[in-house]
mmCIF file of C-alpha atoms in Angstrom:
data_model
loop_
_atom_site.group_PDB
_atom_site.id
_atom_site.type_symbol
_atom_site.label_atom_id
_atom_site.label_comp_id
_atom_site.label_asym_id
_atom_site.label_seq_id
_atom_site.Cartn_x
_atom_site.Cartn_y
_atom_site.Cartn_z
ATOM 1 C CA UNK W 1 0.000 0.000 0.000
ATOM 2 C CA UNK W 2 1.341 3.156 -0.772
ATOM 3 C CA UNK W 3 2.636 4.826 2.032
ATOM 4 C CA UNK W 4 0.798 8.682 1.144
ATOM 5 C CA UNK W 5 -1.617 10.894 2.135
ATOM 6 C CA UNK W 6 -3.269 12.904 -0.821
ATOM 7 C CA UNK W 7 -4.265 16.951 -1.022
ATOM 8 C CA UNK W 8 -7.868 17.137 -1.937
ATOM 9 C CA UNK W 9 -7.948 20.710 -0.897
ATOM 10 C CA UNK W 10 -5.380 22.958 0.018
ATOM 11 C CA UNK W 11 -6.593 25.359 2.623
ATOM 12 C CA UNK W 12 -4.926 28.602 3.304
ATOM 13 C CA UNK W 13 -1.402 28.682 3.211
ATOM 14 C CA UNK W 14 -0.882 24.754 4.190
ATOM 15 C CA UNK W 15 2.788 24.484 4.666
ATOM 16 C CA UNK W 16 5.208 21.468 5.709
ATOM 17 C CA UNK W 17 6.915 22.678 8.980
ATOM 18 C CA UNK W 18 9.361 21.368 11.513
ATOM 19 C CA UNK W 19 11.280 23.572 14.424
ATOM 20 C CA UNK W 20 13.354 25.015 11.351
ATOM 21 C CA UNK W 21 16.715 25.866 10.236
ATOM 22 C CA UNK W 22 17.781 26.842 13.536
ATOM 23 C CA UNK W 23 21.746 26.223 12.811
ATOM 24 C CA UNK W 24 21.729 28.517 9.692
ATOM 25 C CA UNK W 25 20.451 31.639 10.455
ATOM 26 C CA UNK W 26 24.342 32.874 10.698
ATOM 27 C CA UNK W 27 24.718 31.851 6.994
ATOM 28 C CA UNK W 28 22.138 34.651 5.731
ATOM 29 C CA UNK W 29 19.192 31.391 5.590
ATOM 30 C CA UNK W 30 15.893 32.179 7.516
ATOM 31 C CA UNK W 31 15.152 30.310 10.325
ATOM 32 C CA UNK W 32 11.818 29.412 9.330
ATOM 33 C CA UNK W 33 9.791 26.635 11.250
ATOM 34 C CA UNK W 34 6.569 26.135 13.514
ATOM 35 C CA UNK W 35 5.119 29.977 14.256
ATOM 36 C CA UNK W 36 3.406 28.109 17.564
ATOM 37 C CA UNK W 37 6.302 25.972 18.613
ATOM 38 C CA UNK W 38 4.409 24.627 21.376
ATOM 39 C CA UNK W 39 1.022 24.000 19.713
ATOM 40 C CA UNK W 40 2.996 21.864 16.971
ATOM 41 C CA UNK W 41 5.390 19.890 19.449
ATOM 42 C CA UNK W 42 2.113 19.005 21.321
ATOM 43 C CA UNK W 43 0.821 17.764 18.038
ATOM 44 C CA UNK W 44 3.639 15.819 17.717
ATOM 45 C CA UNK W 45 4.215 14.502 21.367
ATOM 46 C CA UNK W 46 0.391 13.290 21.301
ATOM 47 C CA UNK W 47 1.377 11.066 18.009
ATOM 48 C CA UNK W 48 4.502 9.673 19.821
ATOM 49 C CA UNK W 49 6.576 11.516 17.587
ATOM 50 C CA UNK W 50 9.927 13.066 17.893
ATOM 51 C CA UNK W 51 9.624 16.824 18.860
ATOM 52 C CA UNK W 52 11.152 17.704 15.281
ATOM 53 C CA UNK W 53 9.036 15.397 13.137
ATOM 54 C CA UNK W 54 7.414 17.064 10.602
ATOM 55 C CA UNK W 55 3.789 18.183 9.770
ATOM 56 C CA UNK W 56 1.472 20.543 8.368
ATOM 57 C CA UNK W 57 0.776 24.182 9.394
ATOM 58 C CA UNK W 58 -2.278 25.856 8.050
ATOM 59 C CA UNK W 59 -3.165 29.514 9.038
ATOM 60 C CA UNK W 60 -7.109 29.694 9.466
ATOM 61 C CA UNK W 61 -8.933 27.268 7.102
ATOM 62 C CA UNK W 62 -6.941 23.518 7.086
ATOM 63 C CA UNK W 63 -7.100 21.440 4.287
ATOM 64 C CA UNK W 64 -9.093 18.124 3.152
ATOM 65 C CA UNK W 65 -6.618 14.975 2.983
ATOM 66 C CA UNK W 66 -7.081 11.469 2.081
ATOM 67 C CA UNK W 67 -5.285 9.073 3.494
ATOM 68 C CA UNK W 68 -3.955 5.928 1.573
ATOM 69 C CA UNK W 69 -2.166 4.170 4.661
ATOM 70 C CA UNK W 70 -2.886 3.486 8.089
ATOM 71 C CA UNK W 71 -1.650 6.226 10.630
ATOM 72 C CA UNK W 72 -2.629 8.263 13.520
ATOM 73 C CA UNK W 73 -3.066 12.022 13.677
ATOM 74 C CA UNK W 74 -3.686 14.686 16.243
ATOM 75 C CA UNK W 75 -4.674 18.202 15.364
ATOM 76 C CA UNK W 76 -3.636 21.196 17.883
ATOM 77 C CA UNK W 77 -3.764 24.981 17.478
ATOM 78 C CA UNK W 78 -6.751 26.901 17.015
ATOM 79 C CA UNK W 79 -10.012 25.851 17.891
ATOM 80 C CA UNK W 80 -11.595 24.261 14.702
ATOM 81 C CA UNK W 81 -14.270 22.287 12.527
ATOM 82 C CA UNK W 82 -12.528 18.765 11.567
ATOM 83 C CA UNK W 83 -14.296 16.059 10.607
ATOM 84 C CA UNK W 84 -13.167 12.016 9.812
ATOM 85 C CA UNK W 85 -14.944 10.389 7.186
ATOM 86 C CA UNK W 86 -18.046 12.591 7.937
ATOM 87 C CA UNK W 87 -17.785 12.897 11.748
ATOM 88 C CA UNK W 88 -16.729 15.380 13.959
ATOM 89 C CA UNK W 89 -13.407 15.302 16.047
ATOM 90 C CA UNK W 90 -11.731 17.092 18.704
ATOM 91 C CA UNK W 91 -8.526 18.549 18.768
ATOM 92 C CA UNK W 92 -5.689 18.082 21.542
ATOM 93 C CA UNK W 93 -5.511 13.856 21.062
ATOM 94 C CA UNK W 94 -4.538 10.834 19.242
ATOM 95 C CA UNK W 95 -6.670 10.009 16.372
ATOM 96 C CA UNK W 96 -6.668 6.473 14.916
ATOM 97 C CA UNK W 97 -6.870 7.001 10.823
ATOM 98 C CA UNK W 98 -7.309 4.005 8.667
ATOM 99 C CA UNK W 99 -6.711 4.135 4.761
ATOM 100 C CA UNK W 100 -8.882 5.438 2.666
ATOM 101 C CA UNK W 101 -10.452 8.147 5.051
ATOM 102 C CA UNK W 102 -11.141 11.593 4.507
ATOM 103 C CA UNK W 103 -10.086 14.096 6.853
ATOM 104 C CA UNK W 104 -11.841 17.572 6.720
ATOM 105 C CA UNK W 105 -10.486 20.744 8.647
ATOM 106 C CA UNK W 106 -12.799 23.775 8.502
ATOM 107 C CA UNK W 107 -12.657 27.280 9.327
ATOM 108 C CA UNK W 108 -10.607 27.789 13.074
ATOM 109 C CA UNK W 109 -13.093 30.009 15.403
ATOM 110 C CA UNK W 110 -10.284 30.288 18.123
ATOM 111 C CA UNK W 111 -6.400 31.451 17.015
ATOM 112 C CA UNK W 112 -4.768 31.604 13.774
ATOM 113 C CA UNK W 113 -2.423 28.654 13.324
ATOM 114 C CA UNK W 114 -3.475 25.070 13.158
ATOM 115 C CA UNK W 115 -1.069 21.952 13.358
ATOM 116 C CA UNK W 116 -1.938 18.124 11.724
ATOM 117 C CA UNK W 117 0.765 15.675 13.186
ATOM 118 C CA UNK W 118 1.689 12.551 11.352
ATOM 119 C CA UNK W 119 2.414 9.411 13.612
ATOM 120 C CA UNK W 120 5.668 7.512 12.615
ATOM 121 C CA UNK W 121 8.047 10.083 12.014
ATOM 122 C CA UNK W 122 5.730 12.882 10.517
ATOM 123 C CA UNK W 123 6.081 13.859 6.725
ATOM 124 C CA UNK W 124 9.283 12.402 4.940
ATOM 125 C CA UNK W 125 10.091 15.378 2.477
ATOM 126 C CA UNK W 126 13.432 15.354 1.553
ATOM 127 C CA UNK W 127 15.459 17.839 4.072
ATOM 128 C CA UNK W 128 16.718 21.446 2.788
ATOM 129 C CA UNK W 129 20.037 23.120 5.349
ATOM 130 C CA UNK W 130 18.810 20.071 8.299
ATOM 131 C CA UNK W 131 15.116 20.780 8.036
ATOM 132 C CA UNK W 132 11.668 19.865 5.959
ATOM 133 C CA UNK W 133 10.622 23.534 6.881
ATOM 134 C CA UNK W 134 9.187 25.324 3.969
ATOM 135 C CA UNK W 135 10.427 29.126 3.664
ATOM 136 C CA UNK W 136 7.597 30.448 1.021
ATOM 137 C CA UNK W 137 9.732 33.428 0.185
ATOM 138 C CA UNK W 138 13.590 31.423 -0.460
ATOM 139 C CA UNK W 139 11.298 28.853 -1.739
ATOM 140 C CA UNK W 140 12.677 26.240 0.166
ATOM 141 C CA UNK W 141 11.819 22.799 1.936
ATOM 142 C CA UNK W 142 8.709 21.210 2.001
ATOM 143 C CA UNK W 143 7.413 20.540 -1.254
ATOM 144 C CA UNK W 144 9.082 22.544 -3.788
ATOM 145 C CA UNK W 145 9.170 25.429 -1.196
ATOM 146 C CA UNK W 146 5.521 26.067 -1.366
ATOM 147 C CA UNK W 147 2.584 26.203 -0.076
ATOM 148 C CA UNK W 148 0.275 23.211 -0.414
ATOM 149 C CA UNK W 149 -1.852 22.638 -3.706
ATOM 150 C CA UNK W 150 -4.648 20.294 -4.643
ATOM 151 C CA UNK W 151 -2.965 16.657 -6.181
ATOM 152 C CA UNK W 152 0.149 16.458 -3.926
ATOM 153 C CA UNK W 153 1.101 13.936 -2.156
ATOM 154 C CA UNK W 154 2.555 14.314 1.111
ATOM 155 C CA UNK W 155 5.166 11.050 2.284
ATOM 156 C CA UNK W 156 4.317 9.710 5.105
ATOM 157 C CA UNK W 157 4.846 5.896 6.951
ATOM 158 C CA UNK W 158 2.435 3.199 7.919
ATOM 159 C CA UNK W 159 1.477 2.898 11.328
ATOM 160 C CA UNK W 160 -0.923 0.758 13.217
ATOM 161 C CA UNK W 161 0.398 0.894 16.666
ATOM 162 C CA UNK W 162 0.119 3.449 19.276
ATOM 163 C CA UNK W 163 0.877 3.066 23.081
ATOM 164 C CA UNK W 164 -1.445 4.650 25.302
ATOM 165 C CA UNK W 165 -3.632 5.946 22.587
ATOM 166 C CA UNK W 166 -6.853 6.114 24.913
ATOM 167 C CA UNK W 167 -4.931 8.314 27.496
ATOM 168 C CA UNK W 168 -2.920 10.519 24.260
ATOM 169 C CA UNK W 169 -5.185 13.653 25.080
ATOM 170 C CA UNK W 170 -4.990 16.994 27.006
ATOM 171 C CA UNK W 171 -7.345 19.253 27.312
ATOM 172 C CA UNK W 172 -5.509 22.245 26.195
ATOM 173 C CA UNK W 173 -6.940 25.897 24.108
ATOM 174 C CA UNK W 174 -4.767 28.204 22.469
ATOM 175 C CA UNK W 175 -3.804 30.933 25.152
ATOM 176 C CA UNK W 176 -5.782 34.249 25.540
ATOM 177 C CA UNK W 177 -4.600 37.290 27.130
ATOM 178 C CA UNK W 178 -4.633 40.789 27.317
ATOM 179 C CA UNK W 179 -1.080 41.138 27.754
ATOM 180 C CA UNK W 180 2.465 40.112 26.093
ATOM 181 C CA UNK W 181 5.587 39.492 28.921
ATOM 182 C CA UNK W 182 8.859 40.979 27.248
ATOM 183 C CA UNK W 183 12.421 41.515 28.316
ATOM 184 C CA UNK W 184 14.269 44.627 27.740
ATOM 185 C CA UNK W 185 15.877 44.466 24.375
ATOM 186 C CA UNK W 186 19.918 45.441 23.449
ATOM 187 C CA UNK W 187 18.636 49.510 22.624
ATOM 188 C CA UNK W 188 16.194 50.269 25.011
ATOM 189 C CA UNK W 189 18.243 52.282 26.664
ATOM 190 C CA UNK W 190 18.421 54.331 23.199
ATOM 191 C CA UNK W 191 15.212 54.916 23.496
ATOM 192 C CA UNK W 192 13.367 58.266 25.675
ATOM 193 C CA UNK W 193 11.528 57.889 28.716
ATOM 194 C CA UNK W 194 8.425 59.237 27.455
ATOM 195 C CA UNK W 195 8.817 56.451 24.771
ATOM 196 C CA UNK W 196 9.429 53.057 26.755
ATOM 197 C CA UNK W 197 6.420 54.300 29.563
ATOM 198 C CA UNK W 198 4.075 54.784 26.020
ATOM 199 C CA UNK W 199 5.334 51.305 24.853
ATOM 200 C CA UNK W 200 4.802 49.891 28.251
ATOM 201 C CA UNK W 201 1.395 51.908 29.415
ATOM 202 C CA UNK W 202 -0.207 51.568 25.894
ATOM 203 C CA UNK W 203 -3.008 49.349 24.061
ATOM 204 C CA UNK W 204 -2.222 47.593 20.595
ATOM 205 C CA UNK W 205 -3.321 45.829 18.293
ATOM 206 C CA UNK W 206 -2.123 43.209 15.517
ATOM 207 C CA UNK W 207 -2.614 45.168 12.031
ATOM 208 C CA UNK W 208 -3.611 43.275 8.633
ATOM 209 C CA UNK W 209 -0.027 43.745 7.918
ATOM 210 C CA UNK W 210 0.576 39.974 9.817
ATOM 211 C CA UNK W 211 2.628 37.158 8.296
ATOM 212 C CA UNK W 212 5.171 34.408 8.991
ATOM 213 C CA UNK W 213 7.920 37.471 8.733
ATOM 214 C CA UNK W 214 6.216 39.297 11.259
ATOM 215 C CA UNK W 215 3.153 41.228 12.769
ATOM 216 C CA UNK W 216 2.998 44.931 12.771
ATOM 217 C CA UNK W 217 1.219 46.463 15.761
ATOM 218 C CA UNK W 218 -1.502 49.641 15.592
ATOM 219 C CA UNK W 219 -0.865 52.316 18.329
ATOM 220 C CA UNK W 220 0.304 55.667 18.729
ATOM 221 C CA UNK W 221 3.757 55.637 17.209
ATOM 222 C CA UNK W 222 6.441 56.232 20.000
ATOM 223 C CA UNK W 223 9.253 58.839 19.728
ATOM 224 C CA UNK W 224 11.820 57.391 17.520
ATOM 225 C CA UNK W 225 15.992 57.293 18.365
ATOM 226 C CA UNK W 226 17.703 59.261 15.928
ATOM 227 C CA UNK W 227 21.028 57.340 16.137
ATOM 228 C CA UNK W 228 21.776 55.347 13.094
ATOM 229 C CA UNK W 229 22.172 51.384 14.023
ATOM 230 C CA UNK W 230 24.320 48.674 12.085
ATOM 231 C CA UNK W 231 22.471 45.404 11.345
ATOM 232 C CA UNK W 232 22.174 43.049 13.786
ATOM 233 C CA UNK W 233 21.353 39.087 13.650
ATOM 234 C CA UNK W 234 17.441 38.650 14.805
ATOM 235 C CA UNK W 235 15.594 36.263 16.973
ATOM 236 C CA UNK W 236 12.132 35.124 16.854
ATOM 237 C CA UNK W 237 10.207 37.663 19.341
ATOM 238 C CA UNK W 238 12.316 40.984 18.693
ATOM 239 C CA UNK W 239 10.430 44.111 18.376
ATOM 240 C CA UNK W 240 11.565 46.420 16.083
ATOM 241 C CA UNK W 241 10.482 49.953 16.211
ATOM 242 C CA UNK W 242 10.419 51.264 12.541
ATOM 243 C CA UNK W 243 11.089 54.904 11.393
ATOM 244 C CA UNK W 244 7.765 55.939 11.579
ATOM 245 C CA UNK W 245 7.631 54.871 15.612
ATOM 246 C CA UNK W 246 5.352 51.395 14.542
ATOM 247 C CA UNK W 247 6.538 48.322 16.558
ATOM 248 C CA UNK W 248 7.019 45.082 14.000
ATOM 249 C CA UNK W 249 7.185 41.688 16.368
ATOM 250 C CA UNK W 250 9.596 39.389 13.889
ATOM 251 C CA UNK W 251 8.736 36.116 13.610
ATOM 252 C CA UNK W 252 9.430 32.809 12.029
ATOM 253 C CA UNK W 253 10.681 33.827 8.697
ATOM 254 C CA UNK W 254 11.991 37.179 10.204
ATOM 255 C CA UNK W 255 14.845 38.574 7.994
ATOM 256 C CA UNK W 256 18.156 37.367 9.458
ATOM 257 C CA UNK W 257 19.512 40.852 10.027
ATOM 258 C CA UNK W 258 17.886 43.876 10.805
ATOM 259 C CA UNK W 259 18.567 47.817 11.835
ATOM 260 C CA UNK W 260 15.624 48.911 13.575
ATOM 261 C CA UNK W 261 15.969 49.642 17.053
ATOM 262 C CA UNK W 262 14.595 46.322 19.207
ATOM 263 C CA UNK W 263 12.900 47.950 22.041
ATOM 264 C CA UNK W 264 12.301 44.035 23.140
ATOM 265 C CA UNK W 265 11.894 40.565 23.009
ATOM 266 C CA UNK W 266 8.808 38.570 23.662
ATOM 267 C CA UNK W 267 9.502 36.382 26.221
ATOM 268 C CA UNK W 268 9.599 32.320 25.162
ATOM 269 C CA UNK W 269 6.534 31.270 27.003
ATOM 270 C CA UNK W 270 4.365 33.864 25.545
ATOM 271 C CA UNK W 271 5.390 33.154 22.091
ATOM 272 C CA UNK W 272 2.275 31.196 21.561
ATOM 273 C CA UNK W 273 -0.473 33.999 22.806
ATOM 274 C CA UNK W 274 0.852 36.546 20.120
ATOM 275 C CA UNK W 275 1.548 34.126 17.305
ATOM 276 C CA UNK W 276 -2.187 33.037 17.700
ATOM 277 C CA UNK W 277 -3.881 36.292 18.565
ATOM 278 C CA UNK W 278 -6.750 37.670 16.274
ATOM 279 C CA UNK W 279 -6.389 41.060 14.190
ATOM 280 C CA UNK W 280 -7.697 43.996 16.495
ATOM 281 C CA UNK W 281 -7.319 42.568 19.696
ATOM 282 C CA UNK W 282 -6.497 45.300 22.466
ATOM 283 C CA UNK W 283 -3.225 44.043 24.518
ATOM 284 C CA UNK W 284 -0.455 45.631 26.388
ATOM 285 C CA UNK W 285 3.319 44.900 26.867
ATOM 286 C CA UNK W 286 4.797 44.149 30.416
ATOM 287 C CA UNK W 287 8.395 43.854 31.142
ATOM 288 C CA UNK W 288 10.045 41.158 32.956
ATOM 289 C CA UNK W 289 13.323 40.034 34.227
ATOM 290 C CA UNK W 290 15.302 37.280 32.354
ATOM 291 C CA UNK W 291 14.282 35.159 36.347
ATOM 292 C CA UNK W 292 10.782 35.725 35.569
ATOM 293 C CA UNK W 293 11.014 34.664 31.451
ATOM 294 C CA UNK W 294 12.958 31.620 32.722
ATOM 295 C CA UNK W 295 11.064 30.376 34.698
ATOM 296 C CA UNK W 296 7.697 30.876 32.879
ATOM 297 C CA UNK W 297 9.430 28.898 30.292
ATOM 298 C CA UNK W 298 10.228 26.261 32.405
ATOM 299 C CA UNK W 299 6.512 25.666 33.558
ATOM 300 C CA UNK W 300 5.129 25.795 29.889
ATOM 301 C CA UNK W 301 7.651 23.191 29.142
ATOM 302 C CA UNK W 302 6.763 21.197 32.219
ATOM 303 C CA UNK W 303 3.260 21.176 30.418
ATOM 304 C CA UNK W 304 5.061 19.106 27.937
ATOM 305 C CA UNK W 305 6.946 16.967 29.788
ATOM 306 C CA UNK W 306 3.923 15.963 32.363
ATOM 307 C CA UNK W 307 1.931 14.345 29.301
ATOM 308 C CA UNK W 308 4.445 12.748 28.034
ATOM 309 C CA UNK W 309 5.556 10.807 31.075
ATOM 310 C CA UNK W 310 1.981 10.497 32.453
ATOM 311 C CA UNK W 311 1.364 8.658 28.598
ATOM 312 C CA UNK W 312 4.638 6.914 28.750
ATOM 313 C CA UNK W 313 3.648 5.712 32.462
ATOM 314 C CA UNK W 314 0.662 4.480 31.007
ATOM 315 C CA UNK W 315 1.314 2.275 27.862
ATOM 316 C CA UNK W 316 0.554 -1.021 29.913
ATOM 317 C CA UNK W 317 -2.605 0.048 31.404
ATOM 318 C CA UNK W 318 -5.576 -0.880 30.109
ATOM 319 C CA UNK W 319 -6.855 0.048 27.496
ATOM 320 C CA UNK W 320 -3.791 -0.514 26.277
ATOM 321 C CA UNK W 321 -4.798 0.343 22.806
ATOM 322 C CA UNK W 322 -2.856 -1.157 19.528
ATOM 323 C CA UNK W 323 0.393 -2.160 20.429
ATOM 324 C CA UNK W 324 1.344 -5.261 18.362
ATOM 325 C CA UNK W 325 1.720 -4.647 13.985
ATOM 326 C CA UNK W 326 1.098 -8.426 12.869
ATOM 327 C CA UNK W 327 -1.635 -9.041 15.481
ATOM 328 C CA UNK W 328 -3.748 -6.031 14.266
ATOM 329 C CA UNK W 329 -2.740 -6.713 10.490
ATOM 330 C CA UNK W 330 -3.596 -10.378 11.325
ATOM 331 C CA UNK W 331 -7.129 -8.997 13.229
ATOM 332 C CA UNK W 332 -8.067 -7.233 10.109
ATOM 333 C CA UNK W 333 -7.343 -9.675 7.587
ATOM 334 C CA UNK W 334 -9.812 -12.672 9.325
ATOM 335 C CA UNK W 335 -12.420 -9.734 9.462
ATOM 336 C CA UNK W 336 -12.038 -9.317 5.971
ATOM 337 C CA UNK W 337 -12.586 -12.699 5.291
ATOM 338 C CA UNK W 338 -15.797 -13.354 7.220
#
């Protein structure tokens, strides 16, 4: 059986995505990679996948696959319509797929990003610089470094057993807030009083002007440094204040040098609430101490690593769920036969 699963319909900007080119940023290449890193290494850690596997990122309406090989999915992100041969399913767990189904993902209601995990090692695109990340503009990785289109075919392996699939669920939403945790960044000292208390005291707002390169805020422009700046390297969470006193929050396939002013960084942990928050929502900035980003990092992580040993913990108790290859090939070929 061939080992594939088949694009019926695209959805919006369907890309192939792992944690990205993290290595080669220093050799002008964009990092690239998951925008939510955690919502797609939960996706992965609920298939029993390695944190780096591969699989699909769509940004508000998912795509329609059909599957012609056994596997096991789990969809994370936003919340969203999805539907298996017909019927609805839930987000946040480990989905048994068999071949020949049809998996639908609608419109998201909740967030902007939405993940589809692969069980057995994700999606087996050849790798680009150490990674199956697509970069849209480089036009590299994933399938010909685009975006998905109807009539590919995306690589994938068989797999019919999954430890602890009954207990491979969380219940888990995208994060909310009213508020983005930052640390000071290398020029805010360049910049005036009046201007970091206005970046700090402030409302604002993710513009229309929002992509994988970055999201450009709406508020009352801030005072503006006059000193000229070399470029810099960039990291995923720096925000730039541009000539005309707009803050731009760079992202996953951020330039990889830039000579704006960084007023900040978005701390680690709150990654996630800004990559998934909706156009026009009113939030603020807070600053924090490297203690605090640390160890708000630490206990999303530990959000992580609590499933995954309470699921490891739990592959030998009952229901164990499918386990053995040849029994359950063995299972379905007598059934077939009746």
């Amino acid at each position: 059986m061939t080992n594939i699963v088949k694009v019926i319909k695209s959805g919006l900007s369907t890309t192939i995505q792992d944690l990205g080119r993290t290595r080669h940023q220093i050799e002008g290449f964009p990092e690239s990679g998951a925008m939510d890193k955690f919502e797609y290494q939960l996706a992965n850690l609920l298939v029993n996948n390695h944190k780096n596997d591969a699989s699909l990122e769509f940004v508000m309406t998912g795509p329609t696959l059909k599957f012609e090989c056994d596997s096991f999915i789990a969809l994370t992100g936003g919340q969203m319509h999805a539907k298996l041969n017909g019927q609805r399913i839930l987000k946040n767990r480990a989905i048994q797929v068999n071949a020949g189904s049809i998996l639908e993902c609608g419109p998201m209601e909740t967030g902007n990003y939405g993940y589809i995990a692969f069980s057995n090692g994700g999606i087996v695109t050849q790798p680009v610089l150490d990674s199956r990340s697509t970069t849209l503009r480089t036009q590299m990785g994933g399938i010909q470094g685009r975006a998905l289109i109807a009539g590919d075919n995306l690589p994938i392996r068989d797999s019919v057993i999954m430890p602890s699939l009954q207990s491979r669920r969380i219940d888990w939403d995208v994060e909310t807030s009213n508020f983005i945790r930052f640390v000071k960044g290398p020029h805010w000292q360049m910049f005036s009083d009046e201007a970091r208390k206005q970046f700090t005291q402030q409302s604002y707002r993710v513009s229309e002007q929002m992509d994988r390169m970055g999201y450009r805020l709406n508020g009352t422009p801030l005072p503006v440094p006059s000193k000229n700046l070399l470029s810099e390297g960039t990291v995923f969470g720096n925000i730039q204040i541009t000539r005309d006193g707009s803050p731009i929050v760079l992202l996953a396939d951020r330039q990889t040098t830039g000579g704006y002013p960084v007023i900040g960084t978005v701390i680690k942990a709150d990654w996630s609430k800004l990559v998934q928050m909706k156009i026009n929502k009113d939030f603020h900035f807070i600053e924090v101490d490297m203690d605090t980003a640390m160890n708000a990092l630490v206990a999303h992580q530990k959000i992580l690593n609590d499933n995954y040993e309470k699921w490891y913990q739990g592959r030998y108790v009952e229901p164990i769920g499918p386990l053995r290859r040849n029994s359950i090939k063995i299972e379905r070929l007598i059934k077939n036969n009746l």
